[in-house]
Amino acid sequence: MFSARTILLGMGIAAWATASGANELRETATMLFGVVPTEVTAVRGAAVTPQRVELGRMLFFDPRLSSSHIISCNTCHNVGTGGADNIRTSIGHGWQKGPRNSPTVLNSVFNVAQFWDGRAPDLREQAKRPVQAGVEMASTPERVVDTLKSMPDYVRAFQEAFPGEGDPVTFDNMVIAIEAFETTLITPNARFDQFLTGNDDALDEEEIRGLQVFIESGCGACHSGSNFGGQDYFPFGVVERPGASMLPLGDKGRFAVTQTADDEYVFRAAPLRNVELTAPYFHSGQAWDLEQAVAIMSTSQLGTEMAEDDITAVAAFLRTLTGEQPAVEIPILPPSTIDTPKPDYMGAPQ
Amino acid sequence: MFSARTILLGMGIAAWATASGANELRETATMLFGVVPTEVTAVRGAAVTPQRVELGRMLFFDPRLSSSHIISCNTCHNVGTGGADNIRTSIGHGWQKGPRNSPTVLNSVFNVAQFWDGRAPDLREQAKRPVQAGVEMASTPERVVDTLKSMPDYVRAFQEAFPGEGDPVTFDNMVIAIEAFETTLITPNARFDQFLTGNDDALDEEEIRGLQVFIESGCGACHSGSNFGGQDYFPFGVVERPGASMLPLGDKGRFAVTQTADDEYVFRAAPLRNVELTAPYFHSGQAWDLEQAVAIMSTSQLGTEMAEDDITAVAAFLRTLTGEQPAVEIPILPPSTIDTPKPDYMGAPQ
């Protein structure tokens, strides 16, 4: 078991704490974190073209990707509410309750892998899962492709997004388009980013102190990179395991992916960008209050009981990570045709 | 019992049928129907101000108006899918199935009253009902007002939308704002409207013939006004009652509002603007195909078995009623605070 504080000290980056002025802090923060880019032009070899973004926008909002025809990607990853659904764990097909809190789609392209346990290497693989999960959208690749092929406007949009392909309307191309759209769901220019790029006035005194505490306490050991997390996996309870309300015993996290004992109760460190918009917190969605979440993290991950005013300062700093939210126009979707598979509530309570 | 055909002949507007050229048809259609306005500046005495539209847009998309926090107005009145949800009858809180097909919100400000049975005189009264209906959003006025008051950004938005009011965050003001936003959900400049305002080329031959059949057969007796319906109440089955699959015996329509025997199985004539986007059809949502819906209407309301090519022509004409769909940007909603009532799944299957 490692200590986050040891890592940071080992990296020799605690020098700022004794230095005065914003520049040292800025340098340290730049090294640990970094700004959110303003644009993504390609992702894992796939070009982000306007045609793919536009098609992806249609797909992201199309409830006919679910068998019921009432659940779209945006249902649980609402771009108007921090890219998540802001309930403990998502509600899906038949009002079934999902096992984990919905992670935000905002800036998700910058994560090393997707889902709380990182079981999908990228957004296109991620997008395949909820469509097929029985507790989420409860559809199948065949049904989705039949649905899309039944509408001439969709066929045209796929042809334009994937030119030269003989049969472009495929499940694989669908998720490439969704991924392309999701690369536009990024939130640059947060007050923290403004501070990082030279504006001393972007953060007030308490927020500066919160950033210092965040670094000094070791939060940045796991919550690192421009997303303040989403880069690696850590046990929930590095030092002290939280109670079963926060960390339900039945969900062993990444263990389900790797089948390795070391990965029991291991999760991908939550990205903290726009965290003020994405309560409730943790994979269990059990903490509604940002200050409470900071306190729990302090105890379980750092083994310290953080002082009340430090908690307040860290939470104040975290609220400076809210960036410019994406401006998304609701796509006008093509109407179903006589060949479109009908909505299906089978197996769901009526 | 009246005959739609008799009414039309009585109005002396069948003269066009023997006249040649588009002008006579245009005159008749202008008298019977009319174009969709491009703007609404006031509704029943309430000014449509930019501040109210903006607040209404937030409210229309805010799932926290439902007790579960996952159902918004847009869930069942999706502006990207013809202003409706395109399933037989809506799914609401706890995956409960609503009794009737969701009417489109598009151009609904031009209807004489709201709901299939006209039980709400206007959109602001309409908006109060789904919020409180147990099978829809399952909330209460008190809970909704507590929710809105818990978020400073909402309080500010209400103050700006209702200046000079001491306590502007009220359920009544909420629905005035929603109504203001909904007045922007109008779809002008359909090909039919272009024809009406002088463009002979806006409709092709079959669509012109469809319009002629629509008028000559008497469809326009009930489906009149710029919305092609939504102006008055008529029995479903004026001439011949359709089968119980289309007209479930348990739903007596406007009878529930007026308690008058004459109103058994009476409904507000469905507005036909954008009808190609709003399948399935009828209050029961049982007809998926526009041609099928026209055929059923012909038999039940007009007492004629319309010829196959007339049905095709009428359906082709009806597809020219699709107007410019509203461009709506998804509102960025204020985050919940510690005082915001938590989502509540009580009473719903988990």
XYZ file of C-alpha atoms in Angstrom:
700
model
C 0.000 0.000 0.000
C 1.379 3.368 -0.969
C 0.877 6.720 0.675
C -0.270 9.503 -1.600
C 1.641 11.998 0.500
C 4.850 10.010 0.174
C 4.479 9.942 -3.569
C 4.070 13.686 -3.765
C 6.976 14.356 -1.451
C 8.999 11.849 -3.418
C 8.283 13.868 -6.519
C 9.869 16.832 -4.780
C 7.001 19.121 -5.487
C 6.223 20.349 -2.011
C 8.615 23.255 -2.324
C 5.869 25.696 -3.270
C 4.418 25.444 0.205
C 7.174 27.552 1.642
C 7.470 29.901 -1.315
C 5.359 32.976 -1.613
C 3.508 34.260 -4.631
C 1.286 32.553 -7.164
C 3.947 31.570 -9.672
C 5.359 28.598 -7.771
C 1.875 27.303 -7.111
C 1.030 27.801 -10.773
C 4.108 25.826 -11.821
C 3.308 22.963 -9.491
C -0.341 22.908 -10.536
C 0.627 22.980 -14.205
C 2.916 19.991 -13.667
C 0.280 18.029 -11.726
C -2.841 18.967 -13.664
C -2.995 21.247 -16.722
C -5.744 23.014 -18.593
C -8.634 21.461 -20.480
C -7.939 21.733 -24.232
C -10.380 23.794 -26.264
C -10.650 21.263 -29.074
C -10.086 17.613 -29.916
C -9.395 16.834 -33.573
C -8.844 13.075 -33.454
C -9.336 10.288 -30.963
C -7.444 7.004 -31.065
C -6.910 7.270 -34.793
C -10.456 8.248 -35.677
C -10.808 11.712 -37.193
C -13.333 13.975 -35.538
C -15.065 15.354 -38.633
C -18.040 17.732 -38.602
C -20.113 15.001 -40.270
C -19.314 12.519 -37.499
C -19.976 15.089 -34.782
C -23.335 15.938 -36.325
C -24.320 12.292 -36.695
C -23.107 11.611 -33.163
C -25.228 14.457 -31.834
C -28.310 12.893 -33.404
C -27.462 9.483 -31.982
C -26.634 10.823 -28.513
C -30.124 12.293 -28.228
C -32.042 9.555 -30.017
C -34.212 7.568 -27.580
C -34.720 4.913 -30.254
C -31.304 3.529 -29.345
C -33.196 2.045 -26.387
C -35.786 -0.660 -26.856
C -38.409 1.416 -25.022
C -37.757 4.483 -27.229
C -37.652 6.764 -24.213
C -34.040 6.480 -22.974
C -31.205 8.205 -24.816
C -27.542 8.667 -23.925
C -28.517 12.124 -22.690
C -30.976 10.649 -20.186
C -28.165 9.583 -17.860
C -25.456 11.879 -19.261
C -27.450 15.101 -19.489
C -25.297 17.833 -21.005
C -27.445 20.429 -19.224
C -26.740 19.030 -15.771
C -22.997 18.482 -15.670
C -23.065 15.579 -18.101
C -24.622 13.238 -15.531
C -28.086 12.519 -14.133
C -27.541 13.703 -10.580
C -29.278 10.809 -8.924
C -27.653 8.105 -6.780
C -27.564 5.408 -9.406
C -29.191 5.636 -12.791
C -32.720 4.503 -13.558
C -33.034 2.512 -16.772
C -35.375 0.223 -18.703
C -38.411 -0.715 -16.649
C -37.360 1.729 -13.909
C -34.598 -0.648 -12.927
C -31.938 0.831 -10.707
C -28.403 0.610 -12.052
C -25.528 -0.462 -9.842
C -23.384 2.706 -9.970
C -23.562 6.479 -10.204
C -23.538 7.824 -13.758
C -20.115 9.310 -14.589
C -20.091 12.638 -16.396
C -19.658 12.648 -20.162
C -18.007 16.076 -19.977
C -14.277 15.875 -20.726
C -14.575 12.084 -20.650
C -12.456 11.899 -23.797
C -9.490 12.820 -21.587
C -9.895 9.804 -19.291
C -7.497 6.891 -19.668
C -10.450 4.495 -19.822
C -14.203 4.585 -19.267
C -16.590 3.405 -16.514
C -15.836 3.451 -12.788
C -13.814 0.268 -13.231
C -12.195 1.235 -16.544
C -13.662 -1.764 -18.320
C -13.918 0.095 -21.637
C -10.678 1.417 -23.103
C -12.331 4.339 -24.882
C -15.600 6.141 -25.504
C -16.556 4.101 -28.520
C -16.348 0.882 -26.545
C -18.113 2.570 -23.657
C -21.018 3.641 -25.856
C -21.742 0.036 -26.830
C -22.460 -1.084 -23.297
C -25.445 0.974 -22.026
C -27.252 0.398 -25.313
C -27.135 -3.336 -24.627
C -27.351 -3.431 -20.834
C -30.671 -4.876 -19.677
C -30.907 -2.366 -16.837
C -30.133 0.596 -19.083
C -31.326 0.815 -22.698
C -32.001 -2.896 -23.156
C -31.474 -3.053 -26.899
C -29.229 -5.119 -29.190
C -26.792 -4.167 -31.946
C -29.069 -5.833 -34.523
C -32.127 -3.929 -33.371
C -30.240 -0.629 -33.310
C -28.835 -1.139 -36.808
C -32.296 -2.123 -38.101
C -33.659 1.033 -36.497
C -31.062 3.299 -38.062
C -31.303 1.659 -41.485
C -35.073 2.152 -41.488
C -34.665 5.933 -41.741
C -33.266 7.369 -45.010
C -31.971 10.512 -43.257
C -29.850 8.373 -40.941
C -28.519 6.304 -43.831
C -27.493 9.522 -45.589
C -25.861 10.868 -42.425
C -23.824 7.653 -42.033
C -22.784 7.815 -45.699
C -21.572 11.380 -45.189
C -19.787 10.557 -41.936
C -18.125 7.427 -43.326
C -17.583 8.188 -47.015
C -16.498 5.378 -49.298
C -17.804 2.594 -47.063
C -20.173 0.193 -48.770
C -22.314 -0.471 -45.715
C -21.671 2.435 -43.345
C -24.649 1.912 -41.019
C -23.011 -0.369 -38.479
C -22.924 -0.590 -34.698
C -19.175 0.099 -34.801
C -19.596 3.252 -36.883
C -22.454 4.354 -34.641
C -20.201 4.428 -31.594
C -17.391 6.152 -33.513
C -19.880 8.926 -34.321
C -21.080 9.110 -30.712
C -17.450 9.311 -29.582
C -16.846 12.125 -32.095
C -19.757 14.099 -30.681
C -18.577 13.434 -27.134
C -15.173 14.950 -27.930
C -17.036 18.261 -28.285
C -18.433 17.956 -24.764
C -15.439 19.581 -23.149
C -15.404 22.476 -20.709
C -12.383 24.737 -21.156
C -11.619 28.017 -19.479
C -12.619 27.182 -15.908
C -11.454 29.763 -13.374
C -8.705 27.328 -12.397
C -7.558 27.194 -16.019
C -7.565 30.972 -16.165
C -5.353 30.980 -13.083
C -3.067 28.413 -14.666
C -2.646 30.502 -17.799
C -1.581 33.563 -15.876
C -4.584 35.326 -14.373
C -3.772 35.795 -10.680
C -7.216 37.216 -10.013
C -9.094 34.190 -11.308
C -9.035 32.559 -7.847
C -9.706 34.292 -4.541
C -7.633 33.756 -1.411
C -9.676 30.863 -0.079
C -9.627 29.088 -3.428
C -5.850 29.524 -3.670
C -5.544 28.063 -0.200
C -7.848 25.221 -1.219
C -5.599 24.431 -4.159
C -2.582 24.455 -1.832
C -4.288 22.109 0.612
C -5.423 19.887 -2.274
C -1.817 19.499 -3.418
C -0.164 19.416 -0.010
C -2.559 16.824 1.397
C -1.895 14.537 -1.523
C -5.290 14.671 -3.281
C -3.461 15.288 -6.540
C -1.669 11.944 -6.321
C -4.827 10.220 -7.558
C -6.757 13.178 -8.939
C -4.103 14.197 -11.447
C -3.968 15.280 -15.057
C -6.104 17.898 -16.740
C -9.236 16.042 -15.656
C -8.154 15.910 -11.998
C -8.656 12.147 -12.108
C -9.692 9.511 -14.589
C -6.062 8.498 -15.196
C -5.468 5.519 -12.913
C -7.028 3.084 -10.442
C -6.900 3.211 -6.646
C -8.563 1.396 -3.782
C -11.507 3.234 -2.232
C -10.129 3.113 1.290
C -6.364 3.354 0.653
C -5.895 4.013 4.351
C -9.246 3.383 5.955
C -12.157 1.661 4.316
C -15.321 3.774 4.493
C -18.603 2.348 5.768
C -20.794 0.061 3.688
C -23.195 2.896 2.868
C -20.465 4.649 0.864
C -18.700 1.476 -0.259
C -21.282 -1.291 -0.667
C -19.577 -4.643 -0.068
C -21.200 -6.281 -3.077
C -19.463 -4.008 -5.596
C -15.782 -4.965 -5.730
C -14.950 -2.485 -8.472
C -12.104 -3.313 -10.800
C -11.842 -6.830 -9.389
C -14.709 -7.744 -11.715
C -12.554 -6.674 -14.664
C -9.175 -8.142 -13.707
C -10.129 -10.956 -11.297
C -7.084 -9.912 -9.292
C -7.310 -9.782 -5.491
C -5.328 -6.529 -5.416
C -8.137 -4.921 -7.394
C -10.857 -5.517 -4.816
C -12.671 -2.235 -4.169
C -10.385 -0.499 -6.639
C -11.950 2.209 -8.831
C -10.779 4.720 -11.355
C -10.116 7.994 -9.525
C -13.150 10.170 -10.279
C -12.379 13.115 -12.572
C -13.136 16.302 -10.633
C -13.761 18.753 -13.477
C -17.218 20.334 -13.005
C -17.568 18.410 -9.771
C -19.913 21.038 -8.333
C -22.423 20.011 -11.034
C -22.236 16.246 -10.559
C -23.505 15.396 -7.075
C -24.137 12.891 -5.651
C -20.583 11.589 -5.342
C -18.683 8.274 -5.389
C -19.563 5.212 -7.428
C -22.314 4.597 -4.911
C -23.721 8.119 -5.262
C -24.106 8.292 -1.504
C -22.541 11.688 -0.721
C -24.690 14.659 -1.726
C -22.490 17.354 -0.309
C -19.106 18.280 -1.766
C -17.680 19.125 1.654
C -18.818 15.735 2.946
C -17.178 14.007 -0.015
C -13.886 15.829 0.647
C -14.012 14.822 4.314
C -14.633 11.170 3.455
C -11.819 11.156 0.886
C -9.484 12.698 3.435
C -10.173 9.993 5.986
C -10.302 7.013 3.659
C -7.604 7.899 1.138
C -5.190 10.065 3.105
C -5.724 8.811 6.632
C -6.092 12.326 8.019
C -9.032 14.072 9.550
C -8.909 17.294 7.572
C -9.666 20.502 9.519
C -13.084 22.027 8.859
C -11.661 25.172 7.249
C -9.364 23.124 5.033
C -12.338 21.108 3.818
C -14.207 24.325 3.065
C -11.201 25.711 1.192
C -10.707 22.537 -0.871
C -14.401 22.484 -1.789
C -14.218 26.170 -2.740
C -11.213 25.382 -4.933
C -12.970 22.415 -6.541
C -15.827 24.716 -7.565
C -13.310 26.674 -9.665
C -13.011 23.591 -11.892
C -16.377 24.323 -13.486
C -15.626 25.231 -17.082
C -17.618 26.707 -19.924
C -20.417 24.250 -20.487
C -20.984 23.026 -24.056
C -23.614 24.785 -26.161
C -25.606 21.952 -27.707
C -28.611 22.404 -29.927
C -31.165 19.636 -29.689
C -30.982 17.670 -32.927
C -34.125 17.326 -34.995
C -34.355 13.579 -35.468
C -35.724 11.853 -38.559
C -39.168 10.333 -38.065
C -39.531 6.593 -37.753
C -40.783 4.766 -40.812
C -42.990 1.750 -41.229
C -39.803 -0.374 -41.096
C -38.572 1.030 -37.778
C -38.814 -1.543 -34.983
C -41.583 -0.494 -32.626
C -40.885 0.502 -29.013
C -40.815 -2.513 -26.788
C -41.745 -2.448 -23.123
C -41.614 -6.239 -22.780
C -40.258 -7.459 -19.531
C -40.846 -4.084 -17.943
C -43.527 -3.365 -15.369
C -46.487 -1.633 -17.058
C -75.249 14.187 -35.242
C -73.796 16.447 -37.914
C -72.106 15.546 -41.155
C -68.791 17.151 -41.821
C -69.488 17.103 -45.521
C -72.808 18.884 -45.055
C -71.121 21.594 -43.024
C -68.538 22.209 -45.700
C -71.099 22.261 -48.505
C -73.241 24.530 -46.370
C -70.317 26.919 -46.129
C -70.344 27.075 -49.914
C -66.672 26.372 -50.261
C -66.765 23.449 -52.625
C -66.595 25.723 -55.640
C -62.848 25.313 -56.029
C -63.318 21.662 -56.938
C -64.611 22.578 -60.352
C -62.304 25.531 -60.852
C -58.884 25.129 -62.328
C -55.615 26.666 -61.156
C -54.036 26.982 -57.752
C -55.523 30.322 -56.801
C -59.014 29.099 -55.972
C -57.599 26.250 -53.935
C -55.284 28.696 -52.187
C -58.214 30.953 -51.308
C -60.258 28.094 -49.924
C -57.314 26.718 -47.953
C -56.531 30.156 -46.578
C -60.119 30.506 -45.376
C -60.192 27.044 -43.814
C -56.692 26.883 -42.398
C -54.064 29.633 -42.587
C -50.341 29.818 -42.007
C -48.497 29.257 -38.749
C -47.372 32.651 -37.383
C -43.631 33.205 -37.057
C -43.871 34.733 -33.598
C -46.122 34.999 -30.563
C -45.648 38.113 -28.418
C -48.320 37.614 -25.766
C -50.583 34.821 -24.630
C -53.838 35.402 -22.743
C -52.616 38.682 -21.316
C -49.175 37.443 -20.274
C -46.297 39.106 -22.095
C -43.805 36.751 -23.716
C -40.571 38.411 -22.599
C -37.075 37.089 -23.318
C -36.587 36.622 -19.571
C -39.678 34.435 -19.297
C -38.740 32.444 -22.388
C -35.265 31.841 -20.987
C -36.593 30.805 -17.582
C -39.203 28.629 -19.260
C -36.538 26.898 -21.313
C -34.676 25.997 -18.137
C -37.846 24.705 -16.498
C -38.976 22.748 -19.571
C -35.748 20.752 -19.511
C -35.316 20.468 -15.754
C -35.896 16.894 -14.566
C -36.085 18.156 -10.988
C -39.665 19.194 -11.657
C -40.345 15.460 -11.227
C -39.947 13.755 -7.883
C -37.561 11.190 -9.394
C -35.349 13.907 -10.960
C -35.257 12.060 -14.261
C -38.447 13.173 -16.045
C -38.718 16.635 -17.582
C -41.390 18.203 -19.797
C -39.115 17.343 -22.709
C -39.208 13.638 -21.838
C -42.735 13.272 -23.241
C -42.756 16.439 -25.393
C -39.352 16.069 -27.025
C -38.662 19.077 -29.244
C -36.295 16.914 -31.306
C -38.961 14.353 -32.186
C -41.960 16.398 -33.257
C -42.691 17.685 -29.757
C -43.966 14.294 -28.601
C -42.500 10.995 -27.387
C -43.547 8.780 -30.271
C -44.680 5.864 -28.153
C -48.251 4.645 -27.728
C -48.901 6.218 -24.366
C -46.305 7.939 -22.261
C -44.185 6.223 -19.644
C -43.893 8.147 -16.379
C -42.846 7.808 -12.741
C -42.044 4.222 -11.825
C -42.393 3.199 -15.500
C -46.136 3.595 -15.183
C -47.997 3.732 -18.479
C -50.112 6.845 -18.997
C -53.649 6.596 -20.347
C -53.228 8.612 -23.574
C -50.789 9.416 -26.343
C -48.630 12.471 -25.655
C -49.856 15.446 -27.737
C -47.203 17.526 -29.453
C -46.050 20.717 -27.769
C -45.249 22.231 -31.185
C -47.723 24.992 -32.102
C -49.791 23.995 -29.064
C -50.190 27.687 -28.192
C -52.582 27.897 -31.146
C -54.964 25.271 -29.760
C -58.229 26.409 -28.225
C -57.525 24.309 -25.132
C -55.031 21.660 -24.024
C -55.098 17.863 -23.535
C -57.032 15.413 -25.690
C -60.185 16.333 -23.759
C -59.485 20.069 -23.518
C -59.542 19.990 -19.730
C -56.970 22.797 -19.463
C -57.924 26.130 -21.030
C -54.338 27.121 -21.799
C -50.734 26.026 -21.647
C -50.078 27.394 -18.192
C -52.913 25.345 -16.731
C -51.768 22.383 -18.791
C -48.241 22.584 -17.423
C -49.473 22.195 -13.849
C -50.983 18.781 -14.430
C -48.163 16.436 -15.521
C -45.952 17.817 -12.754
C -48.496 16.603 -10.215
C -49.873 13.499 -11.929
C -48.827 10.344 -10.089
C -48.271 8.488 -13.358
C -46.184 11.281 -14.862
C -43.815 13.445 -12.803
C -45.364 12.669 -9.401
C -44.384 15.865 -7.659
C -46.306 18.584 -5.783
C -46.415 22.377 -6.125
C -44.801 22.708 -2.682
C -41.953 20.369 -3.540
C -41.350 22.088 -6.882
C -41.303 25.566 -5.308
C -38.951 24.322 -2.564
C -36.729 22.890 -5.291
C -36.612 26.099 -7.299
C -36.099 28.313 -4.238
C -33.129 26.172 -3.169
C -31.081 27.353 -6.145
C -29.959 31.030 -6.208
C -29.705 31.041 -10.014
C -33.359 30.075 -10.311
C -34.421 32.715 -7.776
C -32.567 35.322 -9.830
C -34.136 34.083 -13.058
C -37.638 34.345 -11.541
C -36.867 37.859 -10.262
C -35.814 38.891 -13.750
C -38.804 37.238 -15.405
C -41.297 38.699 -12.919
C -39.810 42.053 -11.909
C -41.365 43.920 -9.020
C -42.930 40.847 -7.432
C -42.041 40.300 -3.789
C -42.098 36.506 -3.964
C -41.754 35.614 -7.636
C -40.839 31.930 -7.227
C -44.330 30.461 -7.328
C -45.980 27.522 -9.052
C -48.182 29.965 -10.988
C -45.216 31.955 -12.261
C -43.407 28.741 -13.104
C -46.131 27.701 -15.544
C -46.352 31.212 -17.028
C -42.644 30.913 -17.841
C -43.076 27.425 -19.293
C -45.950 28.722 -21.406
C -43.753 31.614 -22.597
C -41.063 29.158 -23.717
C -43.657 26.961 -25.394
C -44.858 29.905 -27.502
C -41.449 29.736 -29.187
C -41.994 26.092 -30.135
C -43.772 26.933 -33.351
C -43.013 25.614 -36.817
C -43.641 28.211 -39.519
C -42.873 28.005 -43.199
C -44.038 24.469 -43.927
C -44.311 23.704 -47.629
C -48.077 24.068 -47.258
C -47.559 27.565 -45.816
C -45.257 28.418 -48.711
C -48.005 27.330 -51.081
C -50.537 29.431 -49.178
C -48.382 32.532 -49.421
C -48.053 32.275 -53.169
C -45.457 29.664 -54.110
C -47.186 27.366 -56.610
C -44.167 25.085 -56.727
C -44.145 24.359 -53.000
C -46.472 21.374 -53.451
C -46.279 18.750 -56.164
C -49.256 17.418 -58.087
C -50.045 14.595 -55.723
C -49.827 16.879 -52.691
C -52.155 19.393 -54.352
C -54.578 16.581 -55.044
C -54.238 15.444 -51.450
C -55.172 18.916 -50.256
C -58.167 18.901 -52.570
C -59.325 15.507 -51.302
C -58.706 16.651 -47.703
C -61.051 19.605 -48.220
C -63.590 17.905 -50.464
C -63.955 14.877 -48.222
C -64.657 17.089 -45.257
C -61.519 16.463 -43.192
C -61.178 20.224 -42.772
C -64.508 20.462 -40.955
C -62.832 19.208 -37.780
C -59.177 19.727 -38.683
C -59.487 23.457 -39.272
C -57.549 26.576 -38.395
C -53.827 27.140 -38.790
C -53.136 24.063 -36.648
C -55.385 21.816 -38.758
C -57.237 20.875 -35.588
C -57.086 21.674 -31.911
C -60.019 24.091 -32.212
C -63.086 22.065 -31.232
C -64.364 18.721 -29.950
C -65.844 15.870 -31.956
C -66.860 12.279 -31.298
C -64.294 9.686 -32.365
C -66.705 7.765 -34.532
C -68.974 10.521 -35.856
C -70.337 8.051 -38.366
C -68.960 4.664 -37.383
C -67.294 3.873 -34.088
C -63.868 2.284 -34.610
C -62.895 -0.924 -32.866
C -61.887 -1.052 -29.213
C -58.207 -1.281 -30.102
C -58.330 2.246 -31.548
C -61.012 3.547 -29.175
C -60.661 1.784 -25.826
C -64.083 1.654 -24.152
C -62.731 2.729 -20.773
C -61.657 6.176 -21.981
C -64.789 8.258 -22.588
C -62.851 11.393 -23.511
C -64.439 14.740 -22.809
C -67.261 13.096 -20.843
C -64.863 13.027 -17.893
C -64.611 16.825 -18.106
C -68.233 17.793 -18.733
C -70.176 14.780 -17.348
C -72.495 15.216 -20.320
C -73.731 12.149 -22.182
C -73.214 13.898 -25.535
C -69.512 14.105 -24.756
C -68.943 10.363 -24.500
C -65.974 9.428 -26.691
C -65.597 13.062 -27.711
C -62.047 14.374 -28.154
C -60.409 17.539 -29.341
C -59.639 17.148 -33.046
C -55.922 16.368 -33.208
C -53.839 19.204 -34.668
C -52.172 17.874 -37.815
C -49.177 20.204 -38.088
C -45.973 18.111 -38.217
C -48.116 14.988 -38.182
C -45.452 13.008 -40.037
C -43.257 13.425 -36.937
C -45.790 12.411 -34.302
C -46.748 8.775 -34.860
C -48.336 6.783 -33.362
C -51.728 8.401 -33.871
C -55.027 8.906 -31.997
C -55.427 9.373 -28.247
C -54.816 5.658 -27.955
C -51.602 5.802 -29.995
C -52.680 2.669 -31.811
C -52.070 3.653 -35.457
C -48.408 3.751 -36.460
C -48.906 4.491 -40.099
C -50.193 7.827 -41.415
C -51.999 6.163 -44.302
C -53.714 3.798 -41.853
C -54.760 6.749 -39.687
C -56.260 8.548 -42.699
C -58.180 5.411 -43.674
C -59.586 4.979 -40.155
C -60.590 8.642 -39.978
C -62.301 8.344 -43.324
C -64.413 5.407 -42.200
C -65.174 6.553 -38.668
C -65.582 10.297 -39.161
C -66.765 10.628 -42.742
C -68.489 7.299 -43.315
C -66.682 6.704 -46.580
C -64.151 4.130 -47.569
C -61.584 6.379 -49.186
C -59.900 5.057 -52.333
C -56.327 3.840 -51.910
C -54.833 6.566 -54.105
C -56.822 9.260 -52.303
C -55.446 8.034 -48.989
C -51.939 8.164 -50.403
C -52.519 11.671 -51.722
C -53.946 12.949 -48.425
C -51.021 11.459 -46.502
C -48.594 13.049 -48.988
C -50.330 16.385 -48.455
C -50.232 16.000 -44.663
C -46.466 15.559 -44.866
C -46.262 19.083 -46.322
C -47.444 20.390 -42.937
C -44.007 19.773 -41.425
C -42.617 23.213 -40.655
C -39.244 24.546 -39.651
C -38.506 22.823 -36.375
C -37.448 25.034 -33.461
C -33.739 25.475 -32.785
C -33.415 24.939 -29.053
C -30.158 24.976 -27.166
C -30.081 22.736 -24.138
C -30.131 24.987 -21.071
C -27.321 24.681 -18.571
C -29.199 24.159 -15.326
C -28.061 25.432 -11.927
C -26.715 22.697 -9.655
C -28.786 21.490 -6.738
C -27.800 22.784 -3.329
C -27.866 21.191 0.087
C -31.426 22.559 0.443
C -32.750 20.978 -2.762
C -35.189 18.145 -2.038
C -33.520 14.860 -2.951
C -34.805 12.662 -5.770
C -37.505 10.353 -4.538
C -38.207 6.953 -6.049
C -40.684 6.010 -3.328
C -43.650 4.032 -4.487
C -41.856 3.129 -7.682
C -40.504 -0.325 -8.491
C -36.754 -0.370 -7.848
